[in-house]
Amino acid sequence: MSLESAFTQDQISVIFVLGGPGAGKGTQCAKLVKDYGFVHLSAGDLLRAEQDREGSEFGSLIKNYIKEGLIVPQEITIQLLKNAILENYEKGSTKYLVDGFPRKMDQAITFEQVIVKAKFVLFFDCSETVMLERLLERGKSSGRIDDNIESIKKRFKTFIDTSMPVIEYFNEQSRVVKINCETSVDEVYEQVQSALKDRLDL
Ligand code: C5P
Ligand code: MG
């Protein structure tokens, strides 16, 4: 792996979007795409697409990790993100929301080494009670193999044990904007917009 990053911070802007499962990351990202023209790259969505891609050598591995709420080995996820960014960059896109990533310390370090340093982290803070309620509701129609109580418990544990240290790492560098997610979609969005204005002058 080359030590030089693929992009400079002048070429593209990346915002990491983090928060527990069901915190509302996807919902807020969809609004930002519409209003600001970001490209939304959900690591989970990219993994599910790779899992379903005919001929993928990683299909069953990804499926098992997702069902167990575990973090897929970083090489796979980073390659998917890198391909997606390159593809969109060739079409002229320069602003990216990288959603549900980095979920583990190695992903954070490697992404910033090989792709680009992120501008900042949007952290959607939400209690497990509220997230559980949302995930069970979503599970009625999502068709996701991990929106069931057994998988959800495992995902919460992974979030606390593996992903919170990533948020702490960025927080120590003053790169985290914490958003309270337990209010309405519109109220959450106001906080998000104000973060973009402060941090990126958008
Ligand atoms: O973000 P989302 O809830 O869609 O992620 C679903 C699952 O995909 C996670 O529980 C995890 O198994 C996997 N994932 C991962 N690494 C990431 C993002 C998601 O392994 N950075
Ligand atoms: Mg999502």
PDB file of C-alpha atoms and ligand atoms in Angstrom:
ATOM      1  CA  MET A   1       0.000   0.000   0.000  1.00  0.00           C
ATOM      2  CA  SER A   2       1.357   3.403  -0.972  1.00  0.00           C
ATOM      3  CA  LEU A   3       1.874   5.769   1.940  1.00  0.00           C
ATOM      4  CA  GLU A   4       0.844   8.741  -0.130  1.00  0.00           C
ATOM      5  CA  SER A   5      -2.847   9.613   0.150  1.00  0.00           C
ATOM      6  CA  ALA A   6      -4.961   9.494  -2.999  1.00  0.00           C
ATOM      7  CA  PHE A   7      -6.331  13.027  -2.518  1.00  0.00           C
ATOM      8  CA  THR A   8      -5.375  16.274  -0.854  1.00  0.00           C
ATOM      9  CA  GLN A   9      -7.797  18.134   1.406  1.00  0.00           C
ATOM     10  CA  ASP A  10      -8.102  20.787  -1.321  1.00  0.00           C
ATOM     11  CA  GLN A  11      -9.321  18.264  -3.863  1.00  0.00           C
ATOM     12  CA  ILE A  12     -12.097  16.670  -1.830  1.00  0.00           C
ATOM     13  CA  SER A  13     -13.945  17.267   1.441  1.00  0.00           C
ATOM     14  CA  VAL A  14     -14.847  14.235   3.495  1.00  0.00           C
ATOM     15  CA  ILE A  15     -17.066  14.311   6.557  1.00  0.00           C
ATOM     16  CA  PHE A  16     -17.252  11.169   8.672  1.00  0.00           C
ATOM     17  CA  VAL A  17     -20.777  10.489   9.952  1.00  0.00           C
ATOM     18  CA  LEU A  18     -20.815   8.366  13.088  1.00  0.00           C
ATOM     19  CA  GLY A  19     -23.316   7.268  15.703  1.00  0.00           C
ATOM     20  CA  GLY A  20     -24.851   4.054  16.967  1.00  0.00           C
ATOM     21  CA  PRO A  21     -27.121   1.919  14.810  1.00  0.00           C
ATOM     22  CA  GLY A  22     -30.481   3.628  14.406  1.00  0.00           C
ATOM     23  CA  ALA A  23     -29.189   7.071  15.417  1.00  0.00           C
ATOM     24  CA  GLY A  24     -30.492   8.573  12.165  1.00  0.00           C
ATOM     25  CA  LYS A  25     -27.271   8.902  10.142  1.00  0.00           C
ATOM     26  CA  GLY A  26     -28.870   7.820   6.873  1.00  0.00           C
ATOM     27  CA  THR A  27     -31.897  10.086   7.285  1.00  0.00           C
ATOM     28  CA  GLN A  28     -29.751  13.157   7.905  1.00  0.00           C
ATOM     29  CA  CYS A  29     -27.352  12.303   5.086  1.00  0.00           C
ATOM     30  CA  ALA A  30     -30.255  12.104   2.625  1.00  0.00           C
ATOM     31  CA  LYS A  31     -31.241  15.662   3.547  1.00  0.00           C
ATOM     32  CA  LEU A  32     -27.677  16.905   3.086  1.00  0.00           C
ATOM     33  CA  VAL A  33     -27.453  15.293  -0.341  1.00  0.00           C
ATOM     34  CA  LYS A  34     -30.590  17.116  -1.411  1.00  0.00           C
ATOM     35  CA  ASP A  35     -29.637  20.539  -0.022  1.00  0.00           C
ATOM     36  CA  TYR A  36     -25.848  20.661  -0.491  1.00  0.00           C
ATOM     37  CA  GLY A  37     -25.057  18.150  -3.241  1.00  0.00           C
ATOM     38  CA  PHE A  38     -22.933  15.853  -1.099  1.00  0.00           C
ATOM     39  CA  VAL A  39     -22.243  12.343  -2.325  1.00  0.00           C
ATOM     40  CA  HIS A  40     -23.499   9.977   0.371  1.00  0.00           C
ATOM     41  CA  LEU A  41     -21.399   6.866   0.833  1.00  0.00           C
ATOM     42  CA  SER A  42     -22.723   4.512   3.508  1.00  0.00           C
ATOM     43  CA  ALA A  43     -20.112   1.894   4.387  1.00  0.00           C
ATOM     44  CA  GLY A  44     -22.892  -0.502   5.410  1.00  0.00           C
ATOM     45  CA  ASP A  45     -24.716  -0.006   2.092  1.00  0.00           C
ATOM     46  CA  LEU A  46     -21.499  -0.554   0.137  1.00  0.00           C
ATOM     47  CA  LEU A  47     -20.853  -3.761   2.079  1.00  0.00           C
ATOM     48  CA  ARG A  48     -24.402  -5.029   1.475  1.00  0.00           C
ATOM     49  CA  ALA A  49     -24.054  -4.279  -2.249  1.00  0.00           C
ATOM     50  CA  GLU A  50     -20.744  -6.156  -2.358  1.00  0.00           C
ATOM     51  CA  GLN A  51     -22.329  -9.029  -0.448  1.00  0.00           C
ATOM     52  CA  ASP A  52     -25.030  -9.298  -3.134  1.00  0.00           C
ATOM     53  CA  ARG A  53     -22.735  -8.761  -6.116  1.00  0.00           C
ATOM     54  CA  GLU A  54     -22.545 -11.849  -8.249  1.00  0.00           C
ATOM     55  CA  GLY A  55     -19.045 -13.300  -8.225  1.00  0.00           C
ATOM     56  CA  SER A  56     -17.897 -11.411  -5.119  1.00  0.00           C
ATOM     57  CA  GLU A  57     -15.323 -13.432  -3.218  1.00  0.00           C
ATOM     58  CA  PHE A  58     -16.376 -11.692   0.010  1.00  0.00           C
ATOM     59  CA  GLY A  59     -20.153 -12.300  -0.089  1.00  0.00           C
ATOM     60  CA  SER A  60     -20.483 -14.893   2.645  1.00  0.00           C
ATOM     61  CA  LEU A  61     -17.794 -13.329   4.840  1.00  0.00           C
ATOM     62  CA  ILE A  62     -19.593  -9.957   4.775  1.00  0.00           C
ATOM     63  CA  LYS A  63     -22.937 -11.591   5.505  1.00  0.00           C
ATOM     64  CA  ASN A  64     -21.572 -13.338   8.584  1.00  0.00           C
ATOM     65  CA  TYR A  65     -19.925 -10.216   9.961  1.00  0.00           C
ATOM     66  CA  ILE A  66     -23.061  -8.137   9.449  1.00  0.00           C
ATOM     67  CA  LYS A  67     -25.315 -10.707  11.091  1.00  0.00           C
ATOM     68  CA  GLU A  68     -22.958 -10.878  14.085  1.00  0.00           C
ATOM     69  CA  GLY A  69     -22.683  -7.093  14.268  1.00  0.00           C
ATOM     70  CA  LEU A  70     -18.911  -7.305  13.827  1.00  0.00           C
ATOM     71  CA  ILE A  71     -16.652  -4.986  11.879  1.00  0.00           C
ATOM     72  CA  VAL A  72     -15.690  -6.371   8.471  1.00  0.00           C
ATOM     73  CA  PRO A  73     -11.895  -6.431   7.888  1.00  0.00           C
ATOM     74  CA  GLN A  74     -10.848  -2.926   6.926  1.00  0.00           C
ATOM     75  CA  GLU A  75      -9.195  -3.861   3.602  1.00  0.00           C
ATOM     76  CA  ILE A  76     -12.584  -4.718   2.106  1.00  0.00           C
ATOM     77  CA  THR A  77     -14.444  -1.621   3.298  1.00  0.00           C
ATOM     78  CA  ILE A  78     -11.668   0.823   2.486  1.00  0.00           C
ATOM     79  CA  GLN A  79     -11.313  -0.555  -1.035  1.00  0.00           C
ATOM     80  CA  LEU A  80     -15.071  -0.178  -1.598  1.00  0.00           C
ATOM     81  CA  LEU A  81     -14.999   3.403  -0.314  1.00  0.00           C
ATOM     82  CA  LYS A  82     -11.935   4.261  -2.359  1.00  0.00           C
ATOM     83  CA  ASN A  83     -13.508   2.907  -5.555  1.00  0.00           C
ATOM     84  CA  ALA A  84     -16.725   4.827  -4.879  1.00  0.00           C
ATOM     85  CA  ILE A  85     -14.872   8.095  -4.226  1.00  0.00           C
ATOM     86  CA  LEU A  86     -12.685   7.726  -7.331  1.00  0.00           C
ATOM     87  CA  GLU A  87     -15.723   6.970  -9.470  1.00  0.00           C
ATOM     88  CA  ASN A  88     -17.599  10.034  -8.221  1.00  0.00           C
ATOM     89  CA  TYR A  89     -14.546  12.269  -8.359  1.00  0.00           C
ATOM     90  CA  GLU A  90     -14.104  11.463 -12.038  1.00  0.00           C
ATOM     91  CA  LYS A  91     -17.641  12.755 -12.519  1.00  0.00           C
ATOM     92  CA  GLY A  92     -16.735  15.991 -10.756  1.00  0.00           C
ATOM     93  CA  SER A  93     -17.990  15.401  -7.190  1.00  0.00           C
ATOM     94  CA  THR A  94     -15.826  16.804  -4.428  1.00  0.00           C
ATOM     95  CA  LYS A  95     -17.984  16.650  -1.267  1.00  0.00           C
ATOM     96  CA  TYR A  96     -18.504  13.341   0.497  1.00  0.00           C
ATOM     97  CA  LEU A  97     -20.409  12.103   3.521  1.00  0.00           C
ATOM     98  CA  VAL A  98     -18.790   8.882   4.632  1.00  0.00           C
ATOM     99  CA  ASP A  99     -21.516   7.342   6.777  1.00  0.00           C
ATOM    100  CA  GLY A 100     -20.979   4.571   9.328  1.00  0.00           C
ATOM    101  CA  PHE A 101     -17.240   4.810   8.962  1.00  0.00           C
ATOM    102  CA  PRO A 102     -14.666   4.583  10.553  1.00  0.00           C
ATOM    103  CA  ARG A 103     -16.115   2.107  13.036  1.00  0.00           C
ATOM    104  CA  LYS A 104     -12.768   0.801  14.277  1.00  0.00           C
ATOM    105  CA  MET A 105      -9.407   2.473  14.975  1.00  0.00           C
ATOM    106  CA  ASP A 106      -7.559   0.755  12.133  1.00  0.00           C
ATOM    107  CA  GLN A 107     -10.138   2.063   9.640  1.00  0.00           C
ATOM    108  CA  ALA A 108      -9.692   5.604  10.907  1.00  0.00           C
ATOM    109  CA  ILE A 109      -5.912   5.530  10.599  1.00  0.00           C
ATOM    110  CA  THR A 110      -5.785   3.775   7.230  1.00  0.00           C
ATOM    111  CA  PHE A 111      -8.474   5.867   5.550  1.00  0.00           C
ATOM    112  CA  GLU A 112      -6.747   9.120   6.451  1.00  0.00           C
ATOM    113  CA  GLN A 113      -3.396   7.710   5.333  1.00  0.00           C
ATOM    114  CA  VAL A 114      -4.424   6.299   1.986  1.00  0.00           C
ATOM    115  CA  ILE A 115      -7.441   8.372   0.889  1.00  0.00           C
ATOM    116  CA  VAL A 116      -7.674  11.786   2.566  1.00  0.00           C
ATOM    117  CA  LYS A 117      -7.860  13.431   5.966  1.00  0.00           C
ATOM    118  CA  ALA A 118     -11.488  14.066   6.935  1.00  0.00           C
ATOM    119  CA  LYS A 119     -12.586  17.644   7.616  1.00  0.00           C
ATOM    120  CA  PHE A 120     -14.463  16.667  10.782  1.00  0.00           C
ATOM    121  CA  VAL A 121     -16.769  14.081  12.342  1.00  0.00           C
ATOM    122  CA  LEU A 122     -20.505  14.448  12.796  1.00  0.00           C
ATOM    123  CA  PHE A 123     -21.390  12.317  15.797  1.00  0.00           C
ATOM    124  CA  PHE A 124     -25.053  11.486  16.257  1.00  0.00           C
ATOM    125  CA  ASP A 125     -25.517  10.858  19.941  1.00  0.00           C
ATOM    126  CA  CYS A 126     -28.528   8.766  20.905  1.00  0.00           C
ATOM    127  CA  SER A 127     -29.573   6.514  23.796  1.00  0.00           C
ATOM    128  CA  GLU A 128     -29.861   2.779  23.250  1.00  0.00           C
ATOM    129  CA  THR A 129     -33.531   2.919  24.197  1.00  0.00           C
ATOM    130  CA  VAL A 130     -34.337   5.296  21.346  1.00  0.00           C
ATOM    131  CA  MET A 131     -32.086   3.475  18.876  1.00  0.00           C
ATOM    132  CA  LEU A 132     -33.629   0.110  19.758  1.00  0.00           C
ATOM    133  CA  GLU A 133     -37.114   1.470  19.188  1.00  0.00           C
ATOM    134  CA  ARG A 134     -36.136   2.890  15.791  1.00  0.00           C
ATOM    135  CA  LEU A 135     -34.324  -0.258  14.670  1.00  0.00           C
ATOM    136  CA  LEU A 136     -37.192  -2.562  15.581  1.00  0.00           C
ATOM    137  CA  GLU A 137     -39.573  -0.284  13.691  1.00  0.00           C
ATOM    138  CA  ARG A 138     -37.238  -0.206  10.680  1.00  0.00           C
ATOM    139  CA  GLY A 139     -36.855  -3.984  10.883  1.00  0.00           C
ATOM    140  CA  LYS A 140     -40.496  -4.462   9.954  1.00  0.00           C
ATOM    141  CA  SER A 141     -39.722  -3.344   6.409  1.00  0.00           C
ATOM    142  CA  SER A 142     -35.935  -3.042   5.958  1.00  0.00           C
ATOM    143  CA  GLY A 143     -35.314  -6.657   5.022  1.00  0.00           C
ATOM    144  CA  ARG A 144     -31.974  -6.353   6.823  1.00  0.00           C
ATOM    145  CA  ILE A 145     -30.639  -9.519   8.428  1.00  0.00           C
ATOM    146  CA  ASP A 146     -29.351  -7.479  11.372  1.00  0.00           C
ATOM    147  CA  ASP A 147     -32.469  -5.494  12.343  1.00  0.00           C
ATOM    148  CA  ASN A 148     -33.549  -8.150  14.862  1.00  0.00           C
ATOM    149  CA  ILE A 149     -33.082  -8.148  18.609  1.00  0.00           C
ATOM    150  CA  GLU A 150     -30.180 -10.657  18.710  1.00  0.00           C
ATOM    151  CA  SER A 151     -28.137  -8.793  16.082  1.00  0.00           C
ATOM    152  CA  ILE A 152     -29.058  -5.378  17.504  1.00  0.00           C
ATOM    153  CA  LYS A 153     -27.638  -6.300  20.918  1.00  0.00           C
ATOM    154  CA  LYS A 154     -24.394  -7.370  19.258  1.00  0.00           C
ATOM    155  CA  ARG A 155     -24.261  -4.163  17.221  1.00  0.00           C
ATOM    156  CA  PHE A 156     -24.692  -2.063  20.380  1.00  0.00           C
ATOM    157  CA  LYS A 157     -21.845  -3.948  22.043  1.00  0.00           C
ATOM    158  CA  THR A 158     -19.566  -3.435  19.036  1.00  0.00           C
ATOM    159  CA  PHE A 159     -20.451   0.238  19.000  1.00  0.00           C
ATOM    160  CA  ILE A 160     -19.455   0.705  22.635  1.00  0.00           C
ATOM    161  CA  ASP A 161     -16.349  -1.496  22.580  1.00  0.00           C
ATOM    162  CA  THR A 162     -14.966  -0.769  19.119  1.00  0.00           C
ATOM    163  CA  SER A 163     -16.476   2.405  17.670  1.00  0.00           C
ATOM    164  CA  MET A 164     -16.641   4.731  20.686  1.00  0.00           C
ATOM    165  CA  PRO A 165     -12.815   4.733  20.962  1.00  0.00           C
ATOM    166  CA  VAL A 166     -12.710   6.098  17.398  1.00  0.00           C
ATOM    167  CA  ILE A 167     -14.973   8.983  18.383  1.00  0.00           C
ATOM    168  CA  GLU A 168     -12.798   9.617  21.436  1.00  0.00           C
ATOM    169  CA  TYR A 169      -9.683   9.622  19.229  1.00  0.00           C
ATOM    170  CA  PHE A 170     -11.138  12.329  16.971  1.00  0.00           C
ATOM    171  CA  ASN A 171     -12.557  14.200  19.934  1.00  0.00           C
ATOM    172  CA  GLU A 172      -9.091  14.507  21.449  1.00  0.00           C
ATOM    173  CA  GLN A 173      -8.121  16.282  18.223  1.00  0.00           C
ATOM    174  CA  SER A 174     -11.158  18.611  18.509  1.00  0.00           C
ATOM    175  CA  ARG A 175     -12.557  17.173  15.296  1.00  0.00           C
ATOM    176  CA  VAL A 176     -15.970  16.005  16.561  1.00  0.00           C
ATOM    177  CA  VAL A 177     -19.267  17.865  16.406  1.00  0.00           C
ATOM    178  CA  LYS A 178     -21.765  16.135  18.643  1.00  0.00           C
ATOM    179  CA  ILE A 179     -25.408  16.239  17.616  1.00  0.00           C
ATOM    180  CA  ASN A 180     -28.250  15.329  19.936  1.00  0.00           C
ATOM    181  CA  CYS A 181     -30.472  12.944  17.989  1.00  0.00           C
ATOM    182  CA  GLU A 182     -33.392  12.362  20.215  1.00  0.00           C
ATOM    183  CA  THR A 183     -35.451  15.241  18.877  1.00  0.00           C
ATOM    184  CA  SER A 184     -37.324  15.520  15.580  1.00  0.00           C
ATOM    185  CA  VAL A 185     -35.640  15.010  12.213  1.00  0.00           C
ATOM    186  CA  ASP A 186     -35.903  18.742  11.492  1.00  0.00           C
ATOM    187  CA  GLU A 187     -34.432  19.802  14.830  1.00  0.00           C
ATOM    188  CA  VAL A 188     -31.536  17.404  14.364  1.00  0.00           C
ATOM    189  CA  TYR A 189     -31.023  18.795  10.882  1.00  0.00           C
ATOM    190  CA  GLU A 190     -30.761  22.345  12.209  1.00  0.00           C
ATOM    191  CA  GLN A 191     -27.864  21.281  14.413  1.00  0.00           C
ATOM    192  CA  VAL A 192     -26.248  19.569  11.428  1.00  0.00           C
ATOM    193  CA  GLN A 193     -26.576  22.655   9.240  1.00  0.00           C
ATOM    194  CA  SER A 194     -25.061  24.844  11.893  1.00  0.00           C
ATOM    195  CA  ALA A 195     -22.082  22.441  12.159  1.00  0.00           C
ATOM    196  CA  LEU A 196     -21.520  22.678   8.396  1.00  0.00           C
ATOM    197  CA  LYS A 197     -21.597  26.422   8.546  1.00  0.00           C
ATOM    198  CA  ASP A 198     -19.117  26.557  11.433  1.00  0.00           C
ATOM    199  CA  ARG A 199     -16.709  23.958  10.103  1.00  0.00           C
ATOM    200  CA  LEU A 200     -16.891  24.303   6.318  1.00  0.00           C
ATOM    201  CA  ASP A 201     -18.531  27.670   5.859  1.00  0.00           C
ATOM    202  CA  LEU A 202     -21.298  26.035   3.782  1.00  0.00           C
TER     203      LEU A 202
HETATM  204  O1  C5P B   1     -23.980   1.252   9.133  1.00  0.00           O
HETATM  205  P1  C5P B   1     -24.800   0.000   9.032  1.00  0.00           P
HETATM  206  O2  C5P B   1     -25.705  -0.198  10.218  1.00  0.00           O
HETATM  207  O3  C5P B   1     -25.509  -0.119   7.727  1.00  0.00           O
HETATM  208  O4  C5P B   1     -23.735  -1.204   9.077  1.00  0.00           O
HETATM  209  C1  C5P B   1     -24.191  -2.531   9.059  1.00  0.00           C
HETATM  210  C2  C5P B   1     -23.061  -3.471   9.366  1.00  0.00           C
HETATM  211  O5  C5P B   1     -22.035  -3.383   8.361  1.00  0.00           O
HETATM  212  C3  C5P B   1     -22.314  -3.228  10.670  1.00  0.00           C
HETATM  213  O6  C5P B   1     -23.021  -3.736  11.792  1.00  0.00           O
HETATM  214  C4  C5P B   1     -21.020  -3.997  10.399  1.00  0.00           C
HETATM  215  O7  C5P B   1     -21.213  -5.398  10.497  1.00  0.00           O
HETATM  216  C5  C5P B   1     -20.769  -3.647   8.935  1.00  0.00           C
HETATM  217  N1  C5P B   1     -19.895  -2.458   8.835  1.00  0.00           N
HETATM  218  C6  C5P B   1     -18.518  -2.615   9.000  1.00  0.00           C
HETATM  219  N2  C5P B   1     -17.674  -1.530   8.935  1.00  0.00           N
HETATM  220  C7  C5P B   1     -18.178  -0.302   8.720  1.00  0.00           C
HETATM  221  C8  C5P B   1     -19.581  -0.112   8.542  1.00  0.00           C
HETATM  222  C9  C5P B   1     -20.405  -1.222   8.604  1.00  0.00           C
HETATM  223  O8  C5P B   1     -18.057  -3.728   9.224  1.00  0.00           O
HETATM  224  N3  C5P B   1     -17.366   0.750   8.686  1.00  0.00           N
HETATM  225 MG    MG B   2     -27.229   3.520   7.707  1.00  0.00          MG
END
